[in-house]
Coordinates of C-alpha atoms and ligand atoms in Angstrom, one line a residue:
M1464 CA 45.2 -0.3 -16.5
P1465 CA 41.9 0.2 -14.5
D1466 CA 42.1 2.7 -11.7
A1467 CA 40.8 0.7 -8.8
G1468 CA 40.6 3.8 -6.6
G1469 CA 38.1 5.4 -9.0
A1470 CA 35.4 3.1 -7.7
R1471 CA 35.7 4.4 -4.1
L1472 CA 33.0 6.6 -2.6
W1473 CA 32.9 8.0 0.9
I1474 CA 29.5 9.1 2.3
R1475 CA 30.6 11.4 5.0
G1476 CA 29.2 12.8 8.3
G1477 CA 25.7 11.5 8.4
R1478 CA 23.7 9.5 11.0
V1479 CA 23.9 5.9 10.0
V1480 CA 20.8 4.0 10.9
D1481 CA 21.2 0.3 10.1
P1482 CA 18.6 -1.7 12.1
A1483 CA 19.9 -5.1 10.8
Q1484 CA 23.2 -4.4 12.6
G1485 CA 21.7 -2.4 15.4
L1486 CA 23.7 0.7 14.4
D1487 CA 22.5 4.2 15.1
M1488 CA 25.6 6.5 15.1
R1489 CA 27.4 9.3 13.4
A1490 CA 29.7 7.7 10.9
D1491 CA 31.1 7.5 7.4
V1492 CA 30.3 4.8 4.9
L1493 CA 32.9 3.6 2.4
V1494 CA 31.8 2.1 -0.8
E1495 CA 34.1 0.2 -3.1
D1496 CA 33.2 -1.4 -6.4
G1497 CA 29.5 -1.0 -5.7
R1498 CA 29.6 -2.7 -2.3
I1499 CA 29.7 -1.5 1.3
A1500 CA 33.4 -1.7 2.3
A1501 CA 33.2 -0.2 5.8
V1502 CA 31.1 1.8 8.2
G1503 CA 32.8 3.8 10.9
E1504 CA 34.0 7.1 12.3
G1505 CA 36.6 9.1 10.5
L1506 CA 36.9 7.0 7.4
A1507 CA 36.5 9.8 4.8
P1508 CA 39.1 12.2 3.7
Q1509 CA 38.5 15.6 5.3
G1510 CA 38.2 19.0 3.5
D1511 CA 36.5 19.9 0.3
S1512 CA 38.7 18.2 -2.2
G1513 CA 36.1 15.5 -2.5
G1514 CA 38.9 13.0 -2.1
A1515 CA 39.8 13.5 -5.7
G1516 CA 43.5 13.3 -4.8
E1517 CA 43.0 9.8 -3.5
G1518 CA 41.1 8.6 -6.6
G1519 CA 37.7 8.6 -5.0
R1520 CA 34.6 10.8 -4.4
V1521 CA 33.1 12.1 -1.2
L1522 CA 29.4 12.7 -0.7
D1523 CA 28.6 15.0 2.2
A1524 CA 25.8 13.7 4.3
T1525 CA 25.9 16.2 7.1
G1526 CA 22.5 16.5 8.6
L1527 CA 21.2 13.5 6.8
V1528 CA 20.4 9.9 7.8
M1529 CA 22.1 7.1 5.8
A1530 CA 20.1 3.9 5.8
P1531 CA 19.9 0.8 3.7
G1532 CA 17.6 1.5 0.8
F1533 CA 13.9 0.8 1.1
V1534 CA 12.5 -2.4 -0.3
D1535 CA 8.9 -2.5 -1.4
P1536 CA 7.4 -6.0 -1.3
H1537 CA 4.4 -5.1 -3.4
A1538 CA 4.2 -2.8 -6.4
H1539 CA 2.3 -3.1 -9.7
L1540 CA 4.2 -1.8 -12.7
C1541 CA 1.6 -2.5 -15.5
E1542 CA 4.0 -3.6 -18.2
P1543 CA 3.2 -5.2 -20.5
G1544 CA -0.3 -4.1 -21.4
G1545 CA -0.7 -1.0 -19.3
E1546 CA 2.3 1.2 -20.3
H1547 CA 0.1 4.4 -20.3
R1548 CA -0.2 3.9 -16.6
E1549 CA 3.3 2.7 -15.7
T1550 CA 6.2 0.9 -17.2
I1551 CA 8.9 -1.1 -15.5
A1552 CA 11.3 1.7 -16.1
S1553 CA 9.0 4.5 -14.9
G1554 CA 8.1 2.5 -11.8
A1555 CA 11.7 1.7 -11.0
R1556 CA 12.6 5.4 -11.3
A1557 CA 9.6 6.4 -9.2
A1558 CA 10.7 3.9 -6.6
A1559 CA 14.2 5.4 -6.5
A1560 CA 12.7 8.9 -6.0
G1561 CA 10.9 7.5 -2.9
G1562 CA 14.2 6.1 -1.5
Y1563 CA 13.6 2.5 -2.7
T1564 CA 16.5 0.5 -4.0
A1565 CA 14.4 -2.7 -4.6
L1566 CA 10.8 -3.7 -5.2
C1567 CA 8.9 -6.8 -5.9
A1568 CA 6.7 -6.4 -9.0
M1569 CA 3.4 -8.1 -9.0
P1570 CA 2.5 -10.4 -11.9
S1571 CA -0.7 -8.4 -12.7
A1572 CA 0.4 -7.3 -16.2
D1573 CA -1.5 -8.1 -19.4
P1574 CA -0.8 -10.8 -20.2
V1575 CA -0.1 -11.9 -16.6
V1576 CA 3.5 -12.9 -15.7
D1577 CA 2.9 -16.7 -15.5
D1578 CA 5.8 -18.2 -17.5
P1579 CA 9.6 -18.0 -17.6
A1580 CA 9.7 -15.8 -20.7
A1581 CA 7.4 -13.2 -19.0
V1582 CA 9.5 -13.3 -15.8
G1583 CA 12.7 -12.9 -17.9
F1584 CA 11.3 -9.9 -19.7
A1585 CA 10.6 -8.2 -16.3
V1586 CA 14.0 -9.0 -15.0
A1587 CA 15.7 -7.6 -18.2
A1588 CA 13.5 -4.5 -18.2
G1589 CA 14.3 -3.9 -14.6
R1590 CA 18.0 -4.1 -15.2
R1591 CA 17.7 -1.5 -18.0
A1592 CA 15.6 0.9 -16.0
G1593 CA 18.4 2.4 -14.0
G1594 CA 16.3 2.9 -10.9
A1595 CA 15.4 0.5 -8.0
R1596 CA 16.2 -3.1 -8.6
V1597 CA 13.1 -5.0 -9.9
F1598 CA 12.4 -8.5 -8.6
P1599 CA 9.3 -10.0 -10.2
A1600 CA 6.8 -12.2 -8.6
A1601 CA 5.2 -14.8 -10.9
A1602 CA 1.5 -15.7 -11.0
L1603 CA 0.5 -18.5 -8.7
S1604 CA -1.9 -20.0 -11.3
V1605 CA -1.9 -20.0 -15.1
G1606 CA -3.5 -16.7 -16.2
C1607 CA -4.4 -16.0 -12.6
R1608 CA -7.5 -18.0 -13.3
G1609 CA -7.2 -20.0 -10.1
E1610 CA -7.3 -23.4 -11.9
Q1611 CA -3.8 -24.8 -12.4
L1612 CA -0.6 -23.9 -10.7
T1613 CA 2.2 -22.3 -12.8
E1614 CA 5.5 -24.2 -13.3
F1615 CA 7.1 -22.9 -10.0
G1616 CA 10.5 -24.4 -10.8
E1617 CA 10.7 -22.7 -14.2
V1618 CA 9.5 -19.3 -13.1
V1619 CA 11.8 -19.3 -10.1
A1620 CA 14.7 -20.3 -12.3
A1621 CA 13.9 -17.4 -14.6
G1622 CA 14.1 -15.0 -11.6
A1623 CA 10.7 -14.9 -9.8
V1624 CA 11.2 -14.3 -6.1
A1625 CA 7.7 -15.1 -5.0
L1626 CA 4.3 -16.4 -6.2
A1627 CA 1.3 -14.2 -6.1
E1628 CA -2.2 -14.2 -7.6
G1629 CA -3.2 -10.5 -7.1
K1630 CA -6.5 -11.6 -5.8
A1631 CA -8.0 -14.1 -3.5
V1632 CA -7.2 -17.7 -4.5
R1633 CA -10.7 -19.1 -4.4
S1634 CA -9.8 -22.7 -4.2
T1635 CA -8.6 -23.8 -0.8
L1636 CA -7.1 -26.9 -2.4
L1637 CA -5.1 -24.8 -4.9
M1638 CA -3.8 -22.5 -2.1
R1639 CA -2.7 -25.6 -0.1
R1640 CA -0.9 -27.0 -3.0
A1641 CA 0.8 -23.7 -3.7
L1642 CA 2.1 -23.3 -0.1
D1643 CA 3.3 -26.9 -0.2
Y1644 CA 5.0 -26.8 -3.6
A1645 CA 6.6 -23.4 -3.2
Q1646 CA 8.7 -24.7 -0.4
S1647 CA 10.7 -26.8 -2.8
F1648 CA 11.9 -23.6 -4.5
G1649 CA 12.5 -21.5 -1.4
V1650 CA 10.0 -18.8 -2.2
P1651 CA 7.1 -17.4 -0.3
V1652 CA 3.4 -17.3 -1.4
L1653 CA 2.1 -13.7 -1.3
G1654 CA -1.6 -13.9 -0.2
H1655 CA -4.4 -11.5 -1.0
C1656 CA -6.1 -13.1 1.9
E1657 CA -9.8 -12.5 1.6
D1658 CA -13.0 -14.5 1.4
P1659 CA -14.1 -13.9 -2.2
W1660 CA -17.8 -14.6 -1.5
L1661 CA -18.0 -12.2 1.4
A1662 CA -16.1 -9.5 -0.4
E1663 CA -17.8 -9.8 -3.8
G1664 CA -19.1 -6.6 -5.3
G1665 CA -17.9 -4.4 -2.4
V1666 CA -16.4 -1.0 -3.3
M1667 CA -15.7 0.2 0.2
H1668 CA -15.7 -1.0 3.8
E1669 CA -19.1 -2.3 5.0
G1670 CA -20.1 -0.1 7.9
V1671 CA -21.9 3.1 8.8
V1672 CA -20.3 5.1 6.1
S1673 CA -21.1 2.7 3.3
T1674 CA -24.7 2.6 4.5
R1675 CA -24.9 6.4 4.6
L1676 CA -23.3 6.7 1.1
G1677 CA -25.5 3.9 -0.3
L1678 CA -22.4 2.0 -1.5
R1679 CA -21.9 -1.8 -1.4
G1680 CA -19.4 -2.7 1.3
K1681 CA -16.8 -5.4 1.9
P1682 CA -17.0 -6.5 5.5
A1683 CA -14.0 -6.8 7.7
V1684 CA -14.8 -10.4 8.3
A1685 CA -14.0 -11.1 4.7
E1686 CA -10.3 -10.4 5.5
E1687 CA -10.5 -12.2 8.9
T1688 CA -11.8 -15.5 7.3
G1689 CA -9.3 -15.2 4.4
V1690 CA -6.3 -14.7 6.7
A1691 CA -7.6 -17.5 9.0
R1692 CA -7.8 -19.9 6.1
D1693 CA -4.4 -19.1 4.7
V1694 CA -2.6 -19.1 8.1
A1695 CA -4.2 -22.6 8.7
L1696 CA -2.9 -23.8 5.4
A1697 CA 0.6 -22.4 6.1
R1698 CA 0.6 -24.2 9.4
A1699 CA -0.5 -27.4 7.9
T1700 CA 2.0 -27.4 5.0
G1701 CA 4.9 -25.7 6.7
G1702 CA 4.9 -23.3 3.7
R1703 CA 5.9 -19.6 3.8
L1704 CA 3.0 -17.2 3.6
H1705 CA 3.3 -13.5 3.3
V1706 CA 0.0 -11.7 3.9
Q1707 CA -0.4 -8.7 1.7
R1708 CA -2.0 -5.4 2.7
V1709 CA -3.5 -6.2 6.1
S1710 CA -6.3 -3.8 6.9
T1711 CA -8.1 -5.0 10.0
A1712 CA -7.6 -5.4 13.7
A1713 CA -9.0 -8.9 13.5
A1714 CA -6.3 -9.9 11.0
C1715 CA -3.6 -8.5 13.3
R1716 CA -4.9 -10.6 16.2
L1717 CA -4.7 -13.8 14.0
L1718 CA -1.2 -12.9 12.8
R1719 CA 0.0 -12.3 16.3
R1720 CA -1.3 -15.7 17.4
A1721 CA 0.1 -17.5 14.3
K1722 CA 3.5 -16.0 14.8
N1723 CA 3.5 -16.9 18.5
Q1724 CA 2.8 -20.5 17.4
G1725 CA 5.7 -20.6 15.0
V1726 CA 3.7 -20.5 11.8
R1727 CA 5.9 -19.2 8.9
V1728 CA 3.9 -16.1 8.2
T1729 CA 4.9 -12.5 7.6
A1730 CA 2.7 -9.5 6.9
E1731 CA 2.7 -6.1 5.3
A1732 CA 0.6 -2.9 5.7
T1733 CA 0.2 0.1 3.4
P1734 CA 0.6 3.8 4.3
H1735 CA -3.0 4.4 3.3
H1736 CA -4.4 1.7 5.6
L1737 CA -2.2 2.9 8.4
L1738 CA -3.0 6.6 8.1
L1739 CA -6.5 6.9 6.6
N1740 CA -10.0 5.6 7.4
H1741 CA -13.3 5.0 5.7
E1742 CA -14.6 8.5 6.6
A1743 CA -12.3 9.8 3.9
L1744 CA -14.8 8.4 1.4
E1745 CA -17.6 10.8 2.5
G1746 CA -17.0 12.9 -0.6
Y1747 CA -17.1 9.8 -3.0
G1748 CA -13.5 10.6 -3.9
T1749 CA -12.1 7.7 -6.0
E1750 CA -8.6 8.6 -4.9
H1751 CA -9.6 6.8 -1.7
K1752 CA -11.0 3.8 -3.4
V1753 CA -8.5 1.0 -2.5
D1754 CA -8.6 -2.8 -2.1
P1755 CA -8.9 -3.8 0.7
P1756 CA -10.9 -0.8 1.5
L1757 CA -10.0 1.9 4.1
R1758 CA -11.4 0.7 7.4
P1759 CA -12.7 2.4 10.5
A1760 CA -10.2 4.5 12.6
A1761 CA -10.0 1.7 15.2
D1762 CA -8.6 -0.7 12.6
A1763 CA -6.0 1.8 11.4
K1764 CA -5.0 2.3 15.0
A1765 CA -4.6 -1.5 15.6
L1766 CA -2.5 -1.6 12.4
R1767 CA -0.2 1.1 13.7
Q1768 CA 0.2 -0.8 16.9
A1769 CA 0.9 -4.0 15.0
L1770 CA 3.5 -2.2 12.9
A1771 CA 5.2 -0.8 16.0
N1772 CA 5.3 -4.2 17.8
G1773 CA 6.4 -6.2 14.7
V1774 CA 3.2 -8.2 14.1
I1775 CA 3.2 -6.3 10.8
D1776 CA 6.7 -6.9 9.5
C1777 CA 6.9 -4.4 6.8
I1778 CA 5.4 -1.5 4.8
A1779 CA 4.2 -2.2 1.3
T1780 CA 3.0 0.5 -1.1
D1781 CA 0.7 -1.7 -3.2
H1782 CA 1.6 0.9 -5.8
S1783 CA -1.3 0.7 -8.3
P1784 CA -1.0 3.2 -11.1
R1785 CA -4.4 4.3 -12.7
H1786 CA -5.0 6.6 -15.5
Y1787 CA -6.8 9.9 -14.8
D1788 CA -9.8 8.9 -16.9
E1789 CA -10.2 5.6 -15.1
K1790 CA -10.4 7.3 -11.7
E1791 CA -12.7 10.0 -13.0
Q1792 CA -15.5 7.5 -13.4
A1793 CA -18.4 7.1 -11.0
F1794 CA -17.4 5.6 -7.7
D1795 CA -18.8 2.2 -8.4
D1796 CA -17.1 2.0 -11.7
A1797 CA -13.7 3.4 -10.9
P1798 CA -10.8 1.0 -10.4
F1799 CA -9.2 0.3 -7.0
G1800 CA -5.7 1.5 -6.2
V1801 CA -3.3 4.3 -5.4
V1802 CA 0.3 5.1 -6.2
G1803 CA 2.6 5.2 -3.3
L1804 CA 6.3 4.7 -4.1
E1805 CA 7.1 8.5 -4.0
T1806 CA 5.1 9.3 -0.9
A1807 CA 5.4 6.3 1.5
F1808 CA 8.4 7.4 3.6
A1809 CA 7.3 11.1 3.8
V1810 CA 3.8 10.4 5.0
L1811 CA 4.9 7.7 7.4
H1812 CA 7.7 9.8 8.8
T1813 CA 5.4 12.8 9.3
E1814 CA 2.5 10.9 10.9
L1815 CA 4.2 8.0 12.7
V1816 CA 7.7 9.1 13.6
L1817 CA 6.9 12.8 14.3
G1818 CA 3.6 11.7 15.6
G1819 CA 5.3 9.6 18.3
V1820 CA 4.0 6.1 17.2
L1821 CA 7.4 4.7 16.4
G1822 CA 11.0 5.8 16.2
L1823 CA 12.9 6.5 12.9
P1824 CA 15.0 3.3 13.3
T1825 CA 11.8 1.2 13.6
L1826 CA 10.3 2.8 10.5
I1827 CA 13.5 2.1 8.6
E1828 CA 13.4 -1.5 9.8
R1829 CA 9.9 -1.9 8.5
M1830 CA 10.8 -0.4 5.1
S1831 CA 14.2 -2.1 4.5
P1832 CA 15.3 -5.2 6.4
G1833 CA 11.7 -6.1 7.3
P1834 CA 10.4 -6.5 3.7
A1835 CA 13.8 -7.9 2.5
G1836 CA 13.6 -10.6 5.1
A1837 CA 9.9 -11.3 4.5
L1838 CA 10.5 -11.9 0.8
G1839 CA 14.0 -13.2 1.0
L1840 CA 15.4 -10.4 -1.1
P1841 CA 18.9 -9.1 -1.0
G1842 CA 19.4 -5.6 0.6
G1843 CA 18.2 -4.3 3.9
S1844 CA 21.6 -3.8 5.5
L1845 CA 24.8 -1.7 5.3
E1846 CA 26.9 -4.6 6.5
P1847 CA 30.3 -4.7 4.7
G1848 CA 30.3 -6.9 1.6
R1849 CA 26.6 -6.1 0.8
P1850 CA 25.7 -4.2 -2.3
A1851 CA 25.8 -0.5 -1.6
D1852 CA 22.1 0.1 -1.9
V1853 CA 21.7 3.2 0.3
V1854 CA 19.2 5.9 0.9
L1855 CA 20.0 9.4 2.2
L1856 CA 17.1 10.9 4.2
D1857 CA 16.6 14.4 5.2
P1858 CA 14.2 14.1 8.2
A1859 CA 13.8 17.9 8.4
H1860 CA 12.9 18.5 4.8
R1861 CA 9.5 20.3 4.5
W1862 CA 7.6 19.8 1.3
T1863 CA 4.0 19.5 0.0
I1864 CA 3.1 16.4 -2.0
D1865 CA 2.4 17.5 -5.6
P1866 CA 1.3 14.6 -7.8
S1867 CA 2.3 16.6 -11.0
A1868 CA 5.9 16.2 -9.9
F1869 CA 5.8 12.4 -9.7
L1870 CA 8.1 10.3 -11.8
S1871 CA 5.4 7.7 -11.9
K1872 CA 3.2 8.0 -15.0
S1873 CA 0.1 8.0 -12.7
R1874 CA -1.1 10.6 -10.2
N1875 CA -3.8 8.7 -8.3
T1876 CA -2.8 9.5 -4.7
P1877 CA -4.9 10.2 -1.6
F1878 CA -2.0 12.4 -0.3
A1879 CA -2.1 15.3 -2.8
G1880 CA -1.4 18.5 -0.9
F1881 CA -0.1 16.6 2.2
R1882 CA 2.4 18.8 4.1
A1883 CA 5.2 16.4 4.7
V1884 CA 8.3 16.6 6.9
G1885 CA 11.0 14.3 5.8
R1886 CA 12.1 13.0 2.4
A1887 CA 14.6 10.7 0.6
V1888 CA 17.0 13.1 -1.0
R1889 CA 19.4 10.6 -2.7
T1890 CA 19.2 7.0 -3.6
L1891 CA 22.2 4.8 -4.5
V1892 CA 22.0 1.4 -6.1
A1893 CA 25.3 -0.6 -6.1
G1894 CA 27.0 2.6 -5.1
E1895 CA 25.7 4.7 -8.0
T1896 CA 23.3 7.6 -7.5
V1897 CA 20.1 6.6 -9.3
W1898 CA 18.1 9.6 -8.0
S1899 CA 18.9 12.8 -6.3
L1900 CA 16.6 15.7 -5.2
E1901 CA 19.3 18.1 -6.5
D1902 CA 19.2 16.9 -10.0
Ligands
ZN796 ZN1 -1.7 -5.2 -5.1

């Protein structure tokens, strides 16, 4: 006879921060059969017995923050075709180590994820990984060639939660059709909103630094025109647009206006665009080569304001694993991208929460219910009945970011050596610990 009590877990004595329910209080969390059963004071058995006598376990969270697990709306896991950089399993474990309990995997594998079989492979590999939950996005066009839409109904039935191209959709007509058609299946279109002609060939932000370095720039107006086009298409079709990795003040202004007008648009920003600027490229370091490029400090400041006031709904890592040899090339030749799953919370907590830009509950909102809502993913709340996807955070933990300790297979980060305060110390998916700092 199964012991029903064996599936009980109390997480005791922490500060529960659950923005979706407006909770910020000292409380215990009771987990039963992988789901949140209750949140409240004095739920857990007292003493050190661990509740063993009552057929359950107790996790002591004194001094820690208990929050709904983070949700990353934008990560690249490179499988199939790039397993030396990342696999679905290594990415899901790296995510768990960063406090993530779910992520949306971009279709940018090789071959690209553009049919039901490829989506099904990603779903199955994600289930086996034993880390964060993996929700794949499918390609918007066949082969990401921008010519013909994929079979939205089939890829969504196979488990795709969104449609994404991983680059600008050059054809305005195709983007309009995608936003229109995706509505029938209840999924958003994830936009790399950029004018491909203005951006072509740029390796960094077009400005005084690119001129000084003699590098070809991508102008800010490439993003502004791209966002303007796609917001207009979302308005015209009524479709759901999620703008990926916003980097400019101009895009924030467009998004604020669109939201005020009731357009169904959400937006994300990355830690690197929020915290760094184009002056970081002075040394030609390829670990700062990202797409869209790091912008001037004024844009980063506008992004931080937009994150604080909710024009930017959520944090995305745009986790883009690259092999050491790839990033060792000359600046023009090196690929774009940084890894971010294991550093996002720590760098944002250090710079934005301790820096006084926003409170911890707001950061948690932008990393959990914010992205879950934007993409329509489960998670993002500790409400009873929900899956027990929980992160325990130690906001006082001091550590130095060391890429050699990453669970990700790749090390390309601009935050190596960053002295962080705050860290995810335990991550639970469906009530089971999938990562712990102690282990
Ligand atoms: Zn990306």
